[in-house]
Short mmCIF file of N, CA and C in Angstrom, two decimals:
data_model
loop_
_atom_site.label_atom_id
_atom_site.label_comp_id
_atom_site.label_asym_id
_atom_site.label_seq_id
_atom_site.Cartn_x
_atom_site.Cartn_y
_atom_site.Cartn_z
N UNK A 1 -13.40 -59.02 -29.17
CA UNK A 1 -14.60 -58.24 -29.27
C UNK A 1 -14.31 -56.74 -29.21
N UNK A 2 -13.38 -56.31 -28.71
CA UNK A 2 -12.65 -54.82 -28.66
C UNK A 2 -12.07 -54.78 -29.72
N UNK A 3 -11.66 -53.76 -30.51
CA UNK A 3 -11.05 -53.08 -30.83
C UNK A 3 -9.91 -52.12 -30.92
N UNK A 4 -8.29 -52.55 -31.22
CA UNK A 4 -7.37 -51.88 -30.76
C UNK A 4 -6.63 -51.12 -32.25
N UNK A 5 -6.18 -50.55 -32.14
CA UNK A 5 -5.58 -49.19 -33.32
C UNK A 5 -3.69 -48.96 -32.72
N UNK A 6 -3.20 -48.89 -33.38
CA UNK A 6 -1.87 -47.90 -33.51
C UNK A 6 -2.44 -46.66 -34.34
N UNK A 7 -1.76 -45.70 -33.39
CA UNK A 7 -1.49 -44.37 -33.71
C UNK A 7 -0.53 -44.31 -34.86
N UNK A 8 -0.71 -43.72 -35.80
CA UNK A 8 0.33 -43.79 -36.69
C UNK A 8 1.56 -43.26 -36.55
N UNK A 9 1.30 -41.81 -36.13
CA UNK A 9 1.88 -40.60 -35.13
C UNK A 9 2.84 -41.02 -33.80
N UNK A 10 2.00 -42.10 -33.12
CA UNK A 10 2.45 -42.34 -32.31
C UNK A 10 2.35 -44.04 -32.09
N UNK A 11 3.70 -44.62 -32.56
CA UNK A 11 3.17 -45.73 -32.56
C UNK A 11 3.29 -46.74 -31.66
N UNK A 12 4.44 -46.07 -30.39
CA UNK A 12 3.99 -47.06 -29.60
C UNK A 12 2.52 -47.05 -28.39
N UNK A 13 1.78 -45.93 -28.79
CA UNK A 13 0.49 -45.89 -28.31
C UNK A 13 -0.76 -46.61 -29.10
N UNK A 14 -1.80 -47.35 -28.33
CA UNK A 14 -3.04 -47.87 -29.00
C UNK A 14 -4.10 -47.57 -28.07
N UNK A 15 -5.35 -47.52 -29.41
CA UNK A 15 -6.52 -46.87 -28.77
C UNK A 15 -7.71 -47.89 -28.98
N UNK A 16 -7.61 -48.58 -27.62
CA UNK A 16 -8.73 -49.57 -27.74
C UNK A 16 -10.43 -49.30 -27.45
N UNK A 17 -11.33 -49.70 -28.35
CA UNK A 17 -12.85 -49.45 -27.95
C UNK A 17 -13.18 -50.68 -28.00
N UNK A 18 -14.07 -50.39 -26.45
CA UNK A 18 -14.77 -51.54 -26.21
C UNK A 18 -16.14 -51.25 -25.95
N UNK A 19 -17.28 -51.87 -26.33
CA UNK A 19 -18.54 -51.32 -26.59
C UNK A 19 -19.72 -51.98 -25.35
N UNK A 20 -20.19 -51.62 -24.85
CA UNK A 20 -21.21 -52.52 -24.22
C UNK A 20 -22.31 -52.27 -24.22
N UNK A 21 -23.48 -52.95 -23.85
CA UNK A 21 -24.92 -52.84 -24.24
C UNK A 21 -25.72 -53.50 -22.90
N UNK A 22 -26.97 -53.25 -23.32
CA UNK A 22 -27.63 -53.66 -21.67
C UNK A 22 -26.95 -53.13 -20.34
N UNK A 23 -26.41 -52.51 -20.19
CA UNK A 23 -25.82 -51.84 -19.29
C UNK A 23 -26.26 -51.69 -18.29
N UNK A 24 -26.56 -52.30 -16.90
CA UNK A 24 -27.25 -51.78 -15.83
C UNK A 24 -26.96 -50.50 -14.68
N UNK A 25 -25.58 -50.37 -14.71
CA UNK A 25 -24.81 -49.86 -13.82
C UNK A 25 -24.03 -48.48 -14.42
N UNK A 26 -25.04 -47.58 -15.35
CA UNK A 26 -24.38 -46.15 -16.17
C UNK A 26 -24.25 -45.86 -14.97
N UNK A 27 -24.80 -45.04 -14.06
CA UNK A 27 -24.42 -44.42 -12.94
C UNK A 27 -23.35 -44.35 -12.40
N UNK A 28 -23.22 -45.48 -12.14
CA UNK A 28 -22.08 -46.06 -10.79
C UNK A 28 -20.84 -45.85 -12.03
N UNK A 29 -21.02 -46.18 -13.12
CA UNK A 29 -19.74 -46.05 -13.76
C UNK A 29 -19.58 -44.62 -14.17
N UNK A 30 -20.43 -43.91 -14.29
CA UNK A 30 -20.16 -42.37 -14.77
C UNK A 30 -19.48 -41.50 -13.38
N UNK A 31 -19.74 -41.91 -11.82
CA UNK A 31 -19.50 -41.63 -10.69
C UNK A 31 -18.15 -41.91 -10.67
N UNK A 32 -17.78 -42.89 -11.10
CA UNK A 32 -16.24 -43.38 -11.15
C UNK A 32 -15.19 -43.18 -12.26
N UNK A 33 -16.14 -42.59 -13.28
CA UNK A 33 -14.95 -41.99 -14.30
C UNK A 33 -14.57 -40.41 -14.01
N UNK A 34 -15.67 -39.52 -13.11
CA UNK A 34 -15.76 -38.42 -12.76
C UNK A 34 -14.68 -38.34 -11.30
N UNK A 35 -14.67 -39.65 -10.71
CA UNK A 35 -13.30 -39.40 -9.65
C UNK A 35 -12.42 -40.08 -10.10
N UNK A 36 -12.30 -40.36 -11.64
CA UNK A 36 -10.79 -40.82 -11.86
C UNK A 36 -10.15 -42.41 -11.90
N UNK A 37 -11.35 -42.84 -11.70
CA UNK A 37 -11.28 -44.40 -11.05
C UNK A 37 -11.35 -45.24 -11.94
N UNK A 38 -11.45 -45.03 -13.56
CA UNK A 38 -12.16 -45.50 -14.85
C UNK A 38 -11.00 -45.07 -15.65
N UNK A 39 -9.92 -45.91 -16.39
CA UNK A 39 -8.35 -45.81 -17.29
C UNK A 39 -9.55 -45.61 -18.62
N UNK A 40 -10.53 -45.01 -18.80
CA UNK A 40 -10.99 -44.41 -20.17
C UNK A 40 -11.89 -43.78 -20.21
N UNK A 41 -12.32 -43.20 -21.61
CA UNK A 41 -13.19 -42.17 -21.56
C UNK A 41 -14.60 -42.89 -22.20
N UNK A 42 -15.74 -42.48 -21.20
CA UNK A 42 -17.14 -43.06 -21.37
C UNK A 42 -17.83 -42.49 -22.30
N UNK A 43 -18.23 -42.90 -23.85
CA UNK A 43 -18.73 -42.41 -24.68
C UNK A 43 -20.03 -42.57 -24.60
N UNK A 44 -21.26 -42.19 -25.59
CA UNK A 44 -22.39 -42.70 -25.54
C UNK A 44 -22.45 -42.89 -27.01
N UNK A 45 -22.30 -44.15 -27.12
CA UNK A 45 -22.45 -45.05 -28.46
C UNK A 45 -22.94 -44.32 -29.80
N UNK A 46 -24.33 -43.78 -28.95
CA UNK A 46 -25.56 -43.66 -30.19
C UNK A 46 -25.57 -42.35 -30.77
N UNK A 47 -24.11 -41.36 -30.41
CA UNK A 47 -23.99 -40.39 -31.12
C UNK A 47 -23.26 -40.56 -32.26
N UNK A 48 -22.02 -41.64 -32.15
CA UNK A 48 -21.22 -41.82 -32.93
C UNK A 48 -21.96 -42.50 -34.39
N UNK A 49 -21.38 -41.73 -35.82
CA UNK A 49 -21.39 -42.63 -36.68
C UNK A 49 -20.29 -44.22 -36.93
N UNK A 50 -18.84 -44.03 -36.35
CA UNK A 50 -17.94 -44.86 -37.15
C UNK A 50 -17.13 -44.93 -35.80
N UNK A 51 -16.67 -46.01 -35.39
CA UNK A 51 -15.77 -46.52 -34.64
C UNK A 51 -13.84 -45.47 -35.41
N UNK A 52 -14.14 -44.85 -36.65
CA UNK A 52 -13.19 -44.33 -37.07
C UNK A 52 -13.05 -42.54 -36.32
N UNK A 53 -14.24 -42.03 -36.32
CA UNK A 53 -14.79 -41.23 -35.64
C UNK A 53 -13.90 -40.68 -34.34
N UNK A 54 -14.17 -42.11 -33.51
CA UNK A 54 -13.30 -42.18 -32.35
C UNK A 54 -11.51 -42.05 -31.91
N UNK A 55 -11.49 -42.67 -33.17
CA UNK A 55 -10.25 -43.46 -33.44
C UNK A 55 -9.13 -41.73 -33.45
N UNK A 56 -10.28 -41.00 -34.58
CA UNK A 56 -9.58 -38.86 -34.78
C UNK A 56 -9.73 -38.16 -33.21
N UNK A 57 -10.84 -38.52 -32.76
CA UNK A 57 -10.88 -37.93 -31.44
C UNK A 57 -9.54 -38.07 -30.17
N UNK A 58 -9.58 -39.83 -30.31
CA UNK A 58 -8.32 -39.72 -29.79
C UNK A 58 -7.12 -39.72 -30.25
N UNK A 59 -6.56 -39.38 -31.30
CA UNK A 59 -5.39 -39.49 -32.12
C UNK A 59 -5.02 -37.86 -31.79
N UNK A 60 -5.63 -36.73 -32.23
CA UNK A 60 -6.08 -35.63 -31.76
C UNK A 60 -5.76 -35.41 -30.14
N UNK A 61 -6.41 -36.17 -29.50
CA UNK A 61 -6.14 -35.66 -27.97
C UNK A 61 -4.75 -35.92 -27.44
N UNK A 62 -4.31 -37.15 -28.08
CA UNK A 62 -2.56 -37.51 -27.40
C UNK A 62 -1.79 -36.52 -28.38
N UNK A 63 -1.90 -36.10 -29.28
CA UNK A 63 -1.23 -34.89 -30.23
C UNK A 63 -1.38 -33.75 -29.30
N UNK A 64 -2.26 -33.04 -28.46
CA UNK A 64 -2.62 -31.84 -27.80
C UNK A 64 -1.77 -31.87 -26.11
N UNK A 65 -1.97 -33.86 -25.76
CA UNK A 65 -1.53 -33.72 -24.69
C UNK A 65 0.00 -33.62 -25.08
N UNK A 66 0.63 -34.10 -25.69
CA UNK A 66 2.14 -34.42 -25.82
C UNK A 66 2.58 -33.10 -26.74
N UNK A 67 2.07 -32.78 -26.81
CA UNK A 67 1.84 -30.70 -27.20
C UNK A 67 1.99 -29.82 -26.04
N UNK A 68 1.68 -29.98 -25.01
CA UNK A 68 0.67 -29.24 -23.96
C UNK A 68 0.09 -28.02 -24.05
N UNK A 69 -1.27 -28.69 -25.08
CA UNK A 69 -2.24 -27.77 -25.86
C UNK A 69 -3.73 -28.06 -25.22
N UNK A 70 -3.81 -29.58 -24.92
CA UNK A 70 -4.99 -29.86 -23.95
C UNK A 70 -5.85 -28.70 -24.21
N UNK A 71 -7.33 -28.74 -24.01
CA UNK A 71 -8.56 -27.68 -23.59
C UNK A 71 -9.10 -28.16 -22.15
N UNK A 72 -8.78 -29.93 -22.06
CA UNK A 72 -9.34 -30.19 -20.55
C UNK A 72 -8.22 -30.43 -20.01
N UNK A 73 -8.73 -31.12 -18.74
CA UNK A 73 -7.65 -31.64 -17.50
C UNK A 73 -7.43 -33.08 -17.81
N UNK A 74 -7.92 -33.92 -18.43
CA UNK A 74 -7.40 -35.23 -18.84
C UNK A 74 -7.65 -35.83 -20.10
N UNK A 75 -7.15 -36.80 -20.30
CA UNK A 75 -7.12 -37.29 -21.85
C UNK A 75 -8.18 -37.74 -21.98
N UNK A 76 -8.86 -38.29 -21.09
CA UNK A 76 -9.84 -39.54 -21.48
C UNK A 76 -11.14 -37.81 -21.66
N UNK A 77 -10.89 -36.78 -21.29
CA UNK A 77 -11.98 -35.29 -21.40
C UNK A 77 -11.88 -34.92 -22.98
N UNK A 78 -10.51 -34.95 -23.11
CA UNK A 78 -10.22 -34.18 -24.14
C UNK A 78 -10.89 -35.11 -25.18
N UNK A 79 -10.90 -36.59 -25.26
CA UNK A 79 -11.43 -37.16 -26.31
C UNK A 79 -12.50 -37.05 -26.59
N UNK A 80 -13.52 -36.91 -25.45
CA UNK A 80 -14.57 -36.89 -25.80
C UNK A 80 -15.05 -34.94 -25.95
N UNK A 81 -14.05 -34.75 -25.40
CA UNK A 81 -14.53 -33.02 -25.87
C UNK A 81 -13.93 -32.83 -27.34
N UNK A 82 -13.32 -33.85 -28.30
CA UNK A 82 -12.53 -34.00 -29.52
C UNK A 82 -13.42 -34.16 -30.83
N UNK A 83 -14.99 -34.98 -29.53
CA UNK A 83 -16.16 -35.79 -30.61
C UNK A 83 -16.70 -35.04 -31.21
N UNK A 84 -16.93 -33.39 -30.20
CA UNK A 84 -18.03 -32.36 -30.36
C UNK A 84 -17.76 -31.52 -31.37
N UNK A 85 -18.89 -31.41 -32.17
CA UNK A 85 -18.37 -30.11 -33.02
C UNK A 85 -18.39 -28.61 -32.91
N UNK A 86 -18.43 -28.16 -31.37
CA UNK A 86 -18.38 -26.90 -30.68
C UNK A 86 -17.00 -26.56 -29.83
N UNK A 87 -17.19 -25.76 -29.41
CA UNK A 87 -16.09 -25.38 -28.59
C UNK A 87 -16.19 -25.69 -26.63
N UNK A 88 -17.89 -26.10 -26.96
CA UNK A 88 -17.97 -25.86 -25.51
C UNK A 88 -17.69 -27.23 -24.54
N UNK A 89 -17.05 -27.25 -23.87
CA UNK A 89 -16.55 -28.56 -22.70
C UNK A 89 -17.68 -28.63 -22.02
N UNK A 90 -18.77 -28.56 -21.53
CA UNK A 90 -20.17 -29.12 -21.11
C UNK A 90 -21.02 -29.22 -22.09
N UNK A 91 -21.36 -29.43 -22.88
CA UNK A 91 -21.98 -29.43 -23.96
C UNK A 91 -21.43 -30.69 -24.33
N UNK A 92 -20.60 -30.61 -24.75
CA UNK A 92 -19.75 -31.87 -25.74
C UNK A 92 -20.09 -32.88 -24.55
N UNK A 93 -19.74 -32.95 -22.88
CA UNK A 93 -20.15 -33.66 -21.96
C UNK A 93 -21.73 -34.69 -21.94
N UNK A 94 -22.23 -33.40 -22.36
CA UNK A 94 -24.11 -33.67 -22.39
C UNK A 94 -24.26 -34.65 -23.67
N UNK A 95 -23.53 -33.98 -24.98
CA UNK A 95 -23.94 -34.97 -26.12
C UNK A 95 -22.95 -36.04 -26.14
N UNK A 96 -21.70 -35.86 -26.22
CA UNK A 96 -21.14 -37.61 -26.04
C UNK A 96 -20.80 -38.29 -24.83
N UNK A 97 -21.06 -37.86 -23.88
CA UNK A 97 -20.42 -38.46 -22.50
C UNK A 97 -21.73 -39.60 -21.99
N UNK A 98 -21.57 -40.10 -21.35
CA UNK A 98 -23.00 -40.89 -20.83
C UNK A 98 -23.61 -40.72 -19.34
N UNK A 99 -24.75 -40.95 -19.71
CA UNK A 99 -25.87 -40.30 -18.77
C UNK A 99 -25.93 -41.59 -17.65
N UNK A 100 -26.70 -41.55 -16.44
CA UNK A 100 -26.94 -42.20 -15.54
C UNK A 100 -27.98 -43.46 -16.18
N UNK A 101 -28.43 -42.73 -17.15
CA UNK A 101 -29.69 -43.79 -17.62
C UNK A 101 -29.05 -44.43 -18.57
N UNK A 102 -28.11 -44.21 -19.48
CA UNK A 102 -27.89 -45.20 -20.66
C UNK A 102 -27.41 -46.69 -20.44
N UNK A 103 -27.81 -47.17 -21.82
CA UNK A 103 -28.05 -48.91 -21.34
C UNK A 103 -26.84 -49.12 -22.18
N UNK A 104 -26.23 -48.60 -23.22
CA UNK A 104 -24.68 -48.44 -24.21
C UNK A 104 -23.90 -47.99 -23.79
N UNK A 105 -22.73 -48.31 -23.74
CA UNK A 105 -21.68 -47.65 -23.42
C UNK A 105 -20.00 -48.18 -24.27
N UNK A 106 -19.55 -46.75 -24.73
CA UNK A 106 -18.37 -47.30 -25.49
C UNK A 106 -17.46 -46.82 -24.73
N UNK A 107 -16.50 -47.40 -24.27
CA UNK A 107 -15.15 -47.42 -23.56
C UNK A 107 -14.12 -46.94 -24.34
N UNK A 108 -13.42 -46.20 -24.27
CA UNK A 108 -12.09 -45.91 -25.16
C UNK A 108 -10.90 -45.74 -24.07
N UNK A 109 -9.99 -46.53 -24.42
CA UNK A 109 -8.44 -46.24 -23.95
C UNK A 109 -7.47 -46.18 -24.55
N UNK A 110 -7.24 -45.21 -24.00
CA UNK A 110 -5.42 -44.81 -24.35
C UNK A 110 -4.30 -45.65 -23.52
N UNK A 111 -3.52 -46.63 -24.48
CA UNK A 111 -2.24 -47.28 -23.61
C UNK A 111 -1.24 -47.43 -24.51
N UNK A 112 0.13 -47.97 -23.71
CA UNK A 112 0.59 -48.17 -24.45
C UNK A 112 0.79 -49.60 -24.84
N UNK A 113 1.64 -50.14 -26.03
CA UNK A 113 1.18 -51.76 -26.17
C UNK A 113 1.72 -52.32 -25.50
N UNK A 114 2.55 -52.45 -24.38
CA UNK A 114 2.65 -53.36 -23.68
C UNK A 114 1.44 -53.56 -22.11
N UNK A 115 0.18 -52.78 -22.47
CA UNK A 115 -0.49 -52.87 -21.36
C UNK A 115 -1.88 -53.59 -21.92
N UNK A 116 -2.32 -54.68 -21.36
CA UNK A 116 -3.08 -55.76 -21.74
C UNK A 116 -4.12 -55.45 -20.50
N UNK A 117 -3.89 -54.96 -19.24
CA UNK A 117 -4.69 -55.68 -18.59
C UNK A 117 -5.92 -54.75 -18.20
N UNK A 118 -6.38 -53.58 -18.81
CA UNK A 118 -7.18 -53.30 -18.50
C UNK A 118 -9.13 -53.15 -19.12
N UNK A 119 -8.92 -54.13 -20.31
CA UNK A 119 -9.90 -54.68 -20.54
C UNK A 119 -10.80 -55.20 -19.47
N UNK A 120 -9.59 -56.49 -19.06
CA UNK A 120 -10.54 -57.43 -18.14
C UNK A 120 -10.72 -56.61 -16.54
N UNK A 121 -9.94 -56.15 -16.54
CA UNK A 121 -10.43 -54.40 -15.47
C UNK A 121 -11.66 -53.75 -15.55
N UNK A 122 -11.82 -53.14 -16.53
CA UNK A 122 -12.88 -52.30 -17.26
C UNK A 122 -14.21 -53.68 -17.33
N UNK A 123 -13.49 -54.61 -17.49
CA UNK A 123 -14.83 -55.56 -17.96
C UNK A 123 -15.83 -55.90 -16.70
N UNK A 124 -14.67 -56.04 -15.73
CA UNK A 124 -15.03 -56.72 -13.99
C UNK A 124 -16.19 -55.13 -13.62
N UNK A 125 -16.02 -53.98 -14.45
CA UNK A 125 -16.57 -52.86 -13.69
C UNK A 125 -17.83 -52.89 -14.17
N UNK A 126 -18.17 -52.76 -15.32
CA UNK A 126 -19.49 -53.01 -16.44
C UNK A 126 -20.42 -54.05 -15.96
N UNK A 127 -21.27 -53.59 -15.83
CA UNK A 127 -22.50 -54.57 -15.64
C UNK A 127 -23.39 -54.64 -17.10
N UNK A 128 -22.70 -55.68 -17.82
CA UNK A 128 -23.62 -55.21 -19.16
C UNK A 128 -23.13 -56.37 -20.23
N UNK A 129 -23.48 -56.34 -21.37
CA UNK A 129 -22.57 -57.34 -22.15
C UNK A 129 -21.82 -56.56 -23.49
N UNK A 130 -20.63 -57.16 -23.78
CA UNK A 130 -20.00 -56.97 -24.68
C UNK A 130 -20.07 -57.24 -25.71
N UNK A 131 -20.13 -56.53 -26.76
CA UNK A 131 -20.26 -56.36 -28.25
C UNK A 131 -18.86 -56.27 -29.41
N UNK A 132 -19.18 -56.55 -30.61
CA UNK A 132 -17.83 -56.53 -31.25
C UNK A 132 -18.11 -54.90 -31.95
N UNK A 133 -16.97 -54.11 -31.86
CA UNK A 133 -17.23 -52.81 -32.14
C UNK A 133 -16.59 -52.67 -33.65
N UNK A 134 -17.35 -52.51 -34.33
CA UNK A 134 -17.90 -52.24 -35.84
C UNK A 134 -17.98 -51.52 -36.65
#
């Protein structure tokens, strides 16, 4: 139901999205990606046109980190500060990051392929159901 990518650039890195819906628990999970506690970056679905979209955002951010060109302090920031078409790092926060109230939520991680296990990680955290991302 996720979605995983090779970097072309980088190929022993992959960038998996995992999508969820009905979501009860935005809060508690936005609280825990903000102390670090969350291996990805919390999108809000309903900005994105294309699961490909995502795919430049983070392809882009591991190019900047393995650069050390970064604009934020972590990868899973930079991707979603990658989505925005401004310069500004709160802004880009407000339009793709997710709110306390949203019931969607798209997951993106950066790993490398020998790391499997943090789906069912990420999954145990989500209060919501999973979707095939499209």
């Amino acid at each position: 139901m996720h979605r995983t990518r090779v970097l072309e650039l980088y190929p022993d890195t992959r960038v998996t999205q995992i999508l969820y819906t009905d979501v009860k628990n935005a809060a508690e999970l936005r609280r825990k990606a903000m102390e670090g506690n969350i291996n990805g970056a919390l999108v809000n679905p309903m900005m994105l046109v294309s699961p490909f979209q995502v795919l430049v955002a983070a392809n882009k951010a591991v190019h900047l980190q393995t650069t050390g060109k970064m604009k934020t302090k972590t990868l899973n920031a930079e991707i979603i500060f990658n989505l925005s078409p401004t310069n500004n790092i709160s802004e880009a926060f407000k339009r793709f990051g997710i709110s306390d109230g949203d019931h969607s939520i798209l997951v993106v991680v950066v790993h490398k392929s020998d790391e499997v296990q943090f789906v069912s990680d990420i999954s145990a955290m989500v209060d919501g159901q999973q979707l095939p991302v499209e």
